[in-house]
PDB file of C-alpha atoms in Angstrom:
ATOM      1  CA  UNK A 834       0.000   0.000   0.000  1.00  0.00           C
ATOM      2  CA  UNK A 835       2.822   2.610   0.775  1.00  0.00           C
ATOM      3  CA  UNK A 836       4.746   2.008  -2.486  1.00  0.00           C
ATOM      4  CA  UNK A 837       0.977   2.856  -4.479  1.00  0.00           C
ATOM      5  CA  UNK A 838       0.439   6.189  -2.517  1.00  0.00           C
ATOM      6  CA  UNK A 839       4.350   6.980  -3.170  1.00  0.00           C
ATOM      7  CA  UNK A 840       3.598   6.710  -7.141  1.00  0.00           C
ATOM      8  CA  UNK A 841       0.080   8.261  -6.620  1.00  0.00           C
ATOM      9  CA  UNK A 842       1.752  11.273  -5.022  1.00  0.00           C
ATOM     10  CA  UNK A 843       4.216  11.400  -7.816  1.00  0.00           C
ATOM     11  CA  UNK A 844       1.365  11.520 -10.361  1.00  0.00           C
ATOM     12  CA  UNK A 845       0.223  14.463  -9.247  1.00  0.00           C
ATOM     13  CA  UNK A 846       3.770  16.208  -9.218  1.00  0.00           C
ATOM     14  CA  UNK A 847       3.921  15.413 -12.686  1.00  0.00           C
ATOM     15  CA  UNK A 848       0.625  16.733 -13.685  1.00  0.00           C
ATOM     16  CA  UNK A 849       0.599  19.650 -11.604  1.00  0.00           C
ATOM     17  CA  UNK A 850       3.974  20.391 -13.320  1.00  0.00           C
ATOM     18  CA  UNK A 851       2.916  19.709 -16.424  1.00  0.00           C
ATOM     19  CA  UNK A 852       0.169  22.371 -16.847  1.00  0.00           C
ATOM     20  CA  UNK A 853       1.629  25.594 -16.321  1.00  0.00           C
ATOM     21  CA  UNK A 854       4.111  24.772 -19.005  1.00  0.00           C
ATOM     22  CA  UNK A 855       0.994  24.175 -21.491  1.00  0.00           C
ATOM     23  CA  UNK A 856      -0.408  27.264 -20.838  1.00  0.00           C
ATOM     24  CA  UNK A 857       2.427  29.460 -21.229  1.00  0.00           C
ATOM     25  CA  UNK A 858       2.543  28.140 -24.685  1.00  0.00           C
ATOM     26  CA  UNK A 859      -0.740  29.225 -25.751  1.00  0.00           C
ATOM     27  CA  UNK A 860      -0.157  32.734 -25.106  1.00  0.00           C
ATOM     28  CA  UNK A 861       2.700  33.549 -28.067  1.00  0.00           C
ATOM     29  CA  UNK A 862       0.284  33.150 -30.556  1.00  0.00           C
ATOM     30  CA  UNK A 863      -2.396  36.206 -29.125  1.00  0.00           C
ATOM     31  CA  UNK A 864       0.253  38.325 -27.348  1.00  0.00           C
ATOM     32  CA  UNK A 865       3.100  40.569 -28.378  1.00  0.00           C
ATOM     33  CA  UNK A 866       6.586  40.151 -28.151  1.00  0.00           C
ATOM     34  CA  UNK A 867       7.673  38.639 -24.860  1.00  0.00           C
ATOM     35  CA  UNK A 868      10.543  37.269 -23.505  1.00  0.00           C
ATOM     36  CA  UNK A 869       9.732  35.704 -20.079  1.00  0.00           C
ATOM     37  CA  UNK A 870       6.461  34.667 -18.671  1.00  0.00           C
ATOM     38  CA  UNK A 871       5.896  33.722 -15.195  1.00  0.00           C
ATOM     39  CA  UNK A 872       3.238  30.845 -13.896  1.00  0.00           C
ATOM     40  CA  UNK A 873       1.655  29.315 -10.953  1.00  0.00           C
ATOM     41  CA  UNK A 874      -0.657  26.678 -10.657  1.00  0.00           C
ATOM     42  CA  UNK A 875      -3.106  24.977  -7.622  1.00  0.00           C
ATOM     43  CA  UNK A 876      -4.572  21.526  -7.880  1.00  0.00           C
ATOM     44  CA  UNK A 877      -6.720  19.842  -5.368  1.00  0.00           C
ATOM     45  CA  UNK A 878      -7.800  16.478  -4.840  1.00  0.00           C
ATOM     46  CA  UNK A 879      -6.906  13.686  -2.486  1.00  0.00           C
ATOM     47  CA  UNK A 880      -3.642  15.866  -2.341  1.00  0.00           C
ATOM     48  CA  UNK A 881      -2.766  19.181  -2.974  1.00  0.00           C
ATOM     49  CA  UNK A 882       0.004  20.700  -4.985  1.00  0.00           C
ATOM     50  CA  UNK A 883       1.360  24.537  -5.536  1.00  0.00           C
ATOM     51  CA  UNK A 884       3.725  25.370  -8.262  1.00  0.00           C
ATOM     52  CA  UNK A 885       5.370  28.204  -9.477  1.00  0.00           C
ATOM     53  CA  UNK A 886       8.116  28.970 -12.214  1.00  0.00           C
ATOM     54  CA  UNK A 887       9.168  30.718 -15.194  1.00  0.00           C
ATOM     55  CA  UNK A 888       9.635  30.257 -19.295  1.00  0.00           C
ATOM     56  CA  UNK A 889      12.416  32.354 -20.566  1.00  0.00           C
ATOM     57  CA  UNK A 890      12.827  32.298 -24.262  1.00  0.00           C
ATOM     58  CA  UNK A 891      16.602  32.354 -26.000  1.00  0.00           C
ATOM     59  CA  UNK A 892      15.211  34.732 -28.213  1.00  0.00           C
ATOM     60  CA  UNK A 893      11.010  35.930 -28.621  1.00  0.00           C
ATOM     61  CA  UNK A 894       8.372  33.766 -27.046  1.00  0.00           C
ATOM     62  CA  UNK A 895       6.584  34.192 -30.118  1.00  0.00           C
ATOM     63  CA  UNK A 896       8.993  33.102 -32.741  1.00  0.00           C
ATOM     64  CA  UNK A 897      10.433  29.585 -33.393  1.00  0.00           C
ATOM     65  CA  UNK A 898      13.645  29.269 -30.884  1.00  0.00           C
ATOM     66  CA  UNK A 899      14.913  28.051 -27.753  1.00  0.00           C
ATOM     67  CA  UNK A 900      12.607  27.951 -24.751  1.00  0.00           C
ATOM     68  CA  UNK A 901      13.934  27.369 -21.413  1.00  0.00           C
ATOM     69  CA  UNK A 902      11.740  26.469 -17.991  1.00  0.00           C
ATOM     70  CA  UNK A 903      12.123  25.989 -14.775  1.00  0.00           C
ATOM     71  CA  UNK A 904       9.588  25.483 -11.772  1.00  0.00           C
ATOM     72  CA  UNK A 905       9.723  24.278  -7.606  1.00  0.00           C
ATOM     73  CA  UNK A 906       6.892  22.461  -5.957  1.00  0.00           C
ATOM     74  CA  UNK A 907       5.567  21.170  -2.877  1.00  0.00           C
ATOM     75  CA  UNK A 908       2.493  19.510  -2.055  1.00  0.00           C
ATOM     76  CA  UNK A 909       0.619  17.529   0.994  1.00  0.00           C
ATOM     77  CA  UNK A 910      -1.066  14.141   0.905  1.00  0.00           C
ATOM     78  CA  UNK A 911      -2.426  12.533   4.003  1.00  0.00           C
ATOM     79  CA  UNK A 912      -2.298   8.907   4.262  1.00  0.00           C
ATOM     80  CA  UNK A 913      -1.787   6.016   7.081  1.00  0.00           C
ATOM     81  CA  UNK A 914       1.302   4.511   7.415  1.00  0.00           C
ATOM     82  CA  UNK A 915       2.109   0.916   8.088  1.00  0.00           C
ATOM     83  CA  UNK A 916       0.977   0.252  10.924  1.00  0.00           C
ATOM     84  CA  UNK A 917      -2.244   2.262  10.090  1.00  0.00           C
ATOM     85  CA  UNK A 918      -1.706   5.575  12.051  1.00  0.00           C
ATOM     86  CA  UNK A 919      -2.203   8.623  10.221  1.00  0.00           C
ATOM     87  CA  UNK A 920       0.500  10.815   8.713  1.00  0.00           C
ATOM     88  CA  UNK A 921       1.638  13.602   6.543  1.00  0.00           C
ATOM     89  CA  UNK A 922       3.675  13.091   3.178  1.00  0.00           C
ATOM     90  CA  UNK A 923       5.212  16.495   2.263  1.00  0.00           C
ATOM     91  CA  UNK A 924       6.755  16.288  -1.161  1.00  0.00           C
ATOM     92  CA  UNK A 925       8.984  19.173  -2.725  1.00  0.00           C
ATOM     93  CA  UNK A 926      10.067  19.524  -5.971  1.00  0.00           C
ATOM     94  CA  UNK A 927      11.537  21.122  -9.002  1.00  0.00           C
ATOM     95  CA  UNK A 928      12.683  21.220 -13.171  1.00  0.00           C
ATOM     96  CA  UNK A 929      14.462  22.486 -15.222  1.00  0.00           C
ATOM     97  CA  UNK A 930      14.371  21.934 -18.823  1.00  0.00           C
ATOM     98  CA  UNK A 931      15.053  23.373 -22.028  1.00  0.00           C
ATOM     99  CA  UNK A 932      13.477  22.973 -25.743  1.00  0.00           C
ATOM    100  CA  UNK A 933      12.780  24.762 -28.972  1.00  0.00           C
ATOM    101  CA  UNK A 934       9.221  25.499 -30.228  1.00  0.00           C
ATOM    102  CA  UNK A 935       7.914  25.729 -33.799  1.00  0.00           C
ATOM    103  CA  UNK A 936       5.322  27.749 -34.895  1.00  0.00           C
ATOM    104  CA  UNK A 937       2.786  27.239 -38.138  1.00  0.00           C
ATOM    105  CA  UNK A 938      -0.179  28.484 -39.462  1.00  0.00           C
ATOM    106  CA  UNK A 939      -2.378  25.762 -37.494  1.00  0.00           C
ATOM    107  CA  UNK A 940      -0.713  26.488 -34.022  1.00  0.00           C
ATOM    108  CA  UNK A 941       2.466  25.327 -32.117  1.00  0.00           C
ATOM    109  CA  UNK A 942       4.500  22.542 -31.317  1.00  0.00           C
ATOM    110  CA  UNK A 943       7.387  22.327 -28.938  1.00  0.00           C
ATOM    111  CA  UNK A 944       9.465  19.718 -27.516  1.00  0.00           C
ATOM    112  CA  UNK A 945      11.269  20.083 -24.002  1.00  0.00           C
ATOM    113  CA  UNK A 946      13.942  17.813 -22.011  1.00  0.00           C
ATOM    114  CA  UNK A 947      16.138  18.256 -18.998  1.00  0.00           C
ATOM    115  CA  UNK A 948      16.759  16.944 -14.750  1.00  0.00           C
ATOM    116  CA  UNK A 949      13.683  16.276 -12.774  1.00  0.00           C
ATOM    117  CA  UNK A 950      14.209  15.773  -8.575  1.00  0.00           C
ATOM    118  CA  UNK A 951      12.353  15.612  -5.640  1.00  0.00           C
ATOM    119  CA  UNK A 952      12.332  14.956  -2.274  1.00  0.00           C
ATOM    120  CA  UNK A 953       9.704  13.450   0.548  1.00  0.00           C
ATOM    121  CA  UNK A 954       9.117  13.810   4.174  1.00  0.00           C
ATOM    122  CA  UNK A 955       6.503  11.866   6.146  1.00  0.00           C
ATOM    123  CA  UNK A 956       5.105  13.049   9.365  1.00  0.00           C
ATOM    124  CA  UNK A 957       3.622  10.856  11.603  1.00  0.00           C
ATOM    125  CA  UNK A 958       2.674  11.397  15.405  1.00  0.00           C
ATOM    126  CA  UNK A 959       6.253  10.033  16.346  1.00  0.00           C
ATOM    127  CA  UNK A 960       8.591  11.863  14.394  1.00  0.00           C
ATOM    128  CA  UNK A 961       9.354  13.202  11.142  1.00  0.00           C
ATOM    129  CA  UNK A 962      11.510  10.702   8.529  1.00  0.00           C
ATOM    130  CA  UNK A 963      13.017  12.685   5.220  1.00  0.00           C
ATOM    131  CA  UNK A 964      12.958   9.727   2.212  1.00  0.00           C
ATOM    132  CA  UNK A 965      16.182   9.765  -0.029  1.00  0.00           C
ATOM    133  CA  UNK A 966      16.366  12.159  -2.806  1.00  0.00           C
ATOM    134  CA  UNK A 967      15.141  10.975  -6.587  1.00  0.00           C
ATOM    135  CA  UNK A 968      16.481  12.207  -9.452  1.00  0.00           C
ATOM    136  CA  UNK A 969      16.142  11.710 -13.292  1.00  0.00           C
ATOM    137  CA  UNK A 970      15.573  12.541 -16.940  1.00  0.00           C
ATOM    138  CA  UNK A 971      11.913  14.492 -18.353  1.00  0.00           C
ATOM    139  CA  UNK A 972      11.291  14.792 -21.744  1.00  0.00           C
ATOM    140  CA  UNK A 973       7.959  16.873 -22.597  1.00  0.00           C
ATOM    141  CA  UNK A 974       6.135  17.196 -26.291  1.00  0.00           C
ATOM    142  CA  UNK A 975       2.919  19.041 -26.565  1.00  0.00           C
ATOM    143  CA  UNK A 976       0.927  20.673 -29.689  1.00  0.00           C
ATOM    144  CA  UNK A 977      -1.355  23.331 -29.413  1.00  0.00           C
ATOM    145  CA  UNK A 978      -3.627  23.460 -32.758  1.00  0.00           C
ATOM    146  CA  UNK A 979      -6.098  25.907 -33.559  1.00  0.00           C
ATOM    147  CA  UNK A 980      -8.053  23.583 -36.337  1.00  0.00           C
ATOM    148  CA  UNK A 981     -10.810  26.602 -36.823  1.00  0.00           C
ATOM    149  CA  UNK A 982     -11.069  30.147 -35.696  1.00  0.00           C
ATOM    150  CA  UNK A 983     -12.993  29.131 -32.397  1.00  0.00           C
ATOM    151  CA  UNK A 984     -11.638  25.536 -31.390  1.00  0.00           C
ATOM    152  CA  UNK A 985      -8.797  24.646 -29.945  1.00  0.00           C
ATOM    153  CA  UNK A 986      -6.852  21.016 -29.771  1.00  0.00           C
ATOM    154  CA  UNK A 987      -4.301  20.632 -27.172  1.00  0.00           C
ATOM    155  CA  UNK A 988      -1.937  17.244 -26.453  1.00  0.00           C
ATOM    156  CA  UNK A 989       0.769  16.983 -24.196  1.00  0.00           C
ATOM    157  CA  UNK A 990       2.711  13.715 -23.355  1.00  0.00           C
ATOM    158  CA  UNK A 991       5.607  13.949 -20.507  1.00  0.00           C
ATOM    159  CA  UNK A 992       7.629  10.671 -19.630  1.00  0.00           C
ATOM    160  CA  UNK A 993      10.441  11.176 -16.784  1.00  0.00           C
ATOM    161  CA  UNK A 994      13.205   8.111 -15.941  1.00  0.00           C
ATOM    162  CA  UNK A 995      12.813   8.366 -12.385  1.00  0.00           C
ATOM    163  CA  UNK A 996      10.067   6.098 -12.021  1.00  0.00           C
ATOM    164  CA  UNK A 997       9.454   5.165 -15.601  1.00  0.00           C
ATOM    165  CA  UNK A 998       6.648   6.906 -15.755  1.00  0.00           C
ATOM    166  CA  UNK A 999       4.306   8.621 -18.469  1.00  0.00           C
ATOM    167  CA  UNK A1000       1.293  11.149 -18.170  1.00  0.00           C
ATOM    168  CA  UNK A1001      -0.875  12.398 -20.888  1.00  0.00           C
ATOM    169  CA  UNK A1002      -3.445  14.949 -21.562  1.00  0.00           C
ATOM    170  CA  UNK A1003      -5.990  15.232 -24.330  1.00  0.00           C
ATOM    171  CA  UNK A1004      -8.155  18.895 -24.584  1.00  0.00           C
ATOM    172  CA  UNK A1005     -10.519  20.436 -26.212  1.00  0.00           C
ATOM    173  CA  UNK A1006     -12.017  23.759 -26.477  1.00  0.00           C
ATOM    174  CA  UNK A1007     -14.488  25.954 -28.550  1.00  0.00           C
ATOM    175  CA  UNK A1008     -14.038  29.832 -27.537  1.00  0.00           C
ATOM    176  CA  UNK A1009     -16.967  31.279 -25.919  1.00  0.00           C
ATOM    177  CA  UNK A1010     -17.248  33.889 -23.266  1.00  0.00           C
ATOM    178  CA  UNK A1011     -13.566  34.902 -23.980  1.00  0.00           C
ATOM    179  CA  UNK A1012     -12.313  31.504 -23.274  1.00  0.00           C
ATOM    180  CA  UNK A1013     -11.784  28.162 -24.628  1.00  0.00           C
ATOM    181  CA  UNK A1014     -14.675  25.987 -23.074  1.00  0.00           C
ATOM    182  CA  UNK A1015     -14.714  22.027 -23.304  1.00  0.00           C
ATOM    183  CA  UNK A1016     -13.454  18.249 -22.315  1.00  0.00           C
ATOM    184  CA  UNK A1017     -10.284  17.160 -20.912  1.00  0.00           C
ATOM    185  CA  UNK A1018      -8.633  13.727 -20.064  1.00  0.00           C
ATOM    186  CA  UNK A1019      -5.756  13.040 -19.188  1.00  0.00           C
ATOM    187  CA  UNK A1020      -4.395   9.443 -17.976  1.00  0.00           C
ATOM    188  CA  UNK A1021      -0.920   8.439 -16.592  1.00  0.00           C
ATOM    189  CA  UNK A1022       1.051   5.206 -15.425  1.00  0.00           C
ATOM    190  CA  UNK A1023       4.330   3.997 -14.326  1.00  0.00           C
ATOM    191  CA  UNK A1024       6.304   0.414 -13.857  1.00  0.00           C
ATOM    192  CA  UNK A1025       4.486  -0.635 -10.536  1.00  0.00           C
ATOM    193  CA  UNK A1026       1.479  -0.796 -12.377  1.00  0.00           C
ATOM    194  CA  UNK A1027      -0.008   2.226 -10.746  1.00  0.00           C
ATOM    195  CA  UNK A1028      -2.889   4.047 -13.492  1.00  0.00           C
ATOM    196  CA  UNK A1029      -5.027   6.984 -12.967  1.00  0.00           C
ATOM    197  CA  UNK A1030      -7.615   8.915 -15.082  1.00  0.00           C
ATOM    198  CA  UNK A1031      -8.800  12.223 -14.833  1.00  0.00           C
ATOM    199  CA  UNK A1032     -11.930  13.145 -16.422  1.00  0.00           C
ATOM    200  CA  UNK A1033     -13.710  16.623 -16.564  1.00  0.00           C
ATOM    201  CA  UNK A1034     -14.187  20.660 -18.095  1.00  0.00           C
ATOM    202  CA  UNK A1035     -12.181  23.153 -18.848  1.00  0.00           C
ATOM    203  CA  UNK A1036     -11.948  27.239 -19.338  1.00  0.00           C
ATOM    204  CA  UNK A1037      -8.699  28.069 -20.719  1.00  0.00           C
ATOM    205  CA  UNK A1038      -7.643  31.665 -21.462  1.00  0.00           C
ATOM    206  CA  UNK A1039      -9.608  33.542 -20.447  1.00  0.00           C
ATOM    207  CA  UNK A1040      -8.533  37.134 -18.666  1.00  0.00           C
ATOM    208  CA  UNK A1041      -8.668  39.926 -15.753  1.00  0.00           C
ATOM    209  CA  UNK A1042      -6.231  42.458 -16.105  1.00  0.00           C
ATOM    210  CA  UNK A1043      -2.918  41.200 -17.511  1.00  0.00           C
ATOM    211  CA  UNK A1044      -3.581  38.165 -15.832  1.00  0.00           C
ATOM    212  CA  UNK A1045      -4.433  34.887 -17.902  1.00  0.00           C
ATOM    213  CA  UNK A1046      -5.691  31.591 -16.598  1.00  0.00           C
ATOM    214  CA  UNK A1047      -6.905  28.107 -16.629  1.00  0.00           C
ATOM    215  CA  UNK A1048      -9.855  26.400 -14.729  1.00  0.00           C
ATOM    216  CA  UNK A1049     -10.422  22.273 -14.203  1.00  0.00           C
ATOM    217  CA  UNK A1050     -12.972  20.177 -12.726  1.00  0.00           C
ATOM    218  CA  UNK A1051     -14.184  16.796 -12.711  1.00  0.00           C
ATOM    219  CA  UNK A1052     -13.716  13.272 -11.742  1.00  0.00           C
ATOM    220  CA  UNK A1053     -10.704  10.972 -10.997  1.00  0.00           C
ATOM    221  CA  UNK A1054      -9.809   7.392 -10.795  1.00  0.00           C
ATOM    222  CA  UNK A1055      -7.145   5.727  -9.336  1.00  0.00           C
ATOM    223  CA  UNK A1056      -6.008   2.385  -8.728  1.00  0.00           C
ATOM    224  CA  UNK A1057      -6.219   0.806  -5.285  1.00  0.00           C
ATOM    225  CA  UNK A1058      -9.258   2.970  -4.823  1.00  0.00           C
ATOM    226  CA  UNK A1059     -12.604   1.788  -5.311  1.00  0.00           C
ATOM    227  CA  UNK A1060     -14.888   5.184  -6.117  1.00  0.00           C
ATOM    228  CA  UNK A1061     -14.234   8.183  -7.928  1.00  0.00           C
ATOM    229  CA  UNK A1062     -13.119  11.766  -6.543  1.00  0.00           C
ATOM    230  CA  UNK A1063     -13.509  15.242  -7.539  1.00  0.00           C
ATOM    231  CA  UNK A1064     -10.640  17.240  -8.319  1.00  0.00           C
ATOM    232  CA  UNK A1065      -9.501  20.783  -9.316  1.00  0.00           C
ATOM    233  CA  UNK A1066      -7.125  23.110 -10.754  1.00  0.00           C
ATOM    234  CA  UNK A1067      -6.269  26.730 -11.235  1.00  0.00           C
ATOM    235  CA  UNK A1068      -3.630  27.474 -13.106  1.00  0.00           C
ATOM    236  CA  UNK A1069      -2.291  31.831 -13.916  1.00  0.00           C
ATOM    237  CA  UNK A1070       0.323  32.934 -16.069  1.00  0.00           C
ATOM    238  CA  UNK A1071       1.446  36.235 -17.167  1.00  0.00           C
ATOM    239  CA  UNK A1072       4.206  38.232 -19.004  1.00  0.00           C
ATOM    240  CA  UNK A1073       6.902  39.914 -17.109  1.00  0.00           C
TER     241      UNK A1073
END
């Protein structure tokens, strides 16, 4: 049971990772010359995550070139340990990777890779117990395509070596309201055998001020658990 909520946990880094870094890639194509946006995102389910980072582009975010990003984490998730008492597992985080990004008339494609670590502490009514360090490898390739005027296809796949893992993410969106409004899955695994599928709606773009975000809700599953739970997300971005 504690090597499940270990890759469970890990999931959600991932994920929560991942997001940000699609977002700030939507915004080249409807802003001006940029160089450097900054991100954060929130997501909230059996755990909770917060992450915050930057892109910085070699050149113009809005031209083909070299992208780089980096981003820190930490989350909660409460769980029982062995013995069944209750305890804490703090996770912290962080990335840094670098890629290049193509633009075309139907929208963009980019392709990132670069270290991945984190660390883990578990809290329990005895006394705290720091896990060992893990370290490895991302690679990240997402397309945003804009197949008519008012829709909007976005796929993202992001594999890391540390726990031979791979998370995915299938959206789409028809613009409404000022923002892209429509389905999202997204599904991931890793070499325990551990799967989980997130179901639900999104709102993506839309604004207040200079301030851009990203809304998610729906349902997730997960294995070793028998029902579904809710979960959402919030995810801002903005130039700087």
């Amino acid at each position: 049971m504690r090597r499940i909520v270990t890759k469970c946990h890990t999931r959600r880094i991932v994920a929560v990772l991942a997001a940000p870094t699609l977002l700030a890639q939507a915004l080249p194509a409807r802003s001006g010359e940029i160089d450097t946006l900054l991100f954060g995102s929130f997501d909230a389910a059996s755990a909770t995550f917060l992450t915050v980072g930057a892109k910085v582009g070699l050149g113009s975010l809005d031209k083909d070139g070299f992208v780089a990003l980096a981003s820190v984490g930490s989350g909660r998730q409460r769980e029982r340990g062995d013995v069944g008492l209750p305890r804490t597992r703090y996770t912290f985080s962080a990335a840094a990777v670098l890629g290049y990004q193509w633009f075309f008339n139907w929208g963009v494609a980019a392709i990132f890779a670069g270290p991945e670590g984190s660390v883990e502490m578990l809290a329990d009514p005895h006394a705290p117990m720091v896990l060992p360090a893990a370290y490895g490898l991302r690679v990240h390739g997402e397309i945003w395509a804009r197949l008519t005027e008012n829709t909007l296809l976005q796929a993202t796949a992001i594999g890391g070596s540390t726990r031979s893992s791979l998370w995915a993410r299938l959206a789409w969106g028809y613009r409404c309201w000022d923002a892209y409004l429509g389905p999202e899955l997204s599904v991931y695994g890793d070499e325990t055998g551990y799967q989980k599928w997130d179901l639900g709606l999104h709102a993506t773009d839309f604004a207040i001020a200079r301030y851009s975000f990203r809304v998610s809700v729906g349902l997730q599953t997960e294995s070793g658990r028998r029902r579904a739970s809710p979960y959402v997300a919030l995810a801002v971005w903005s130039p700087w």
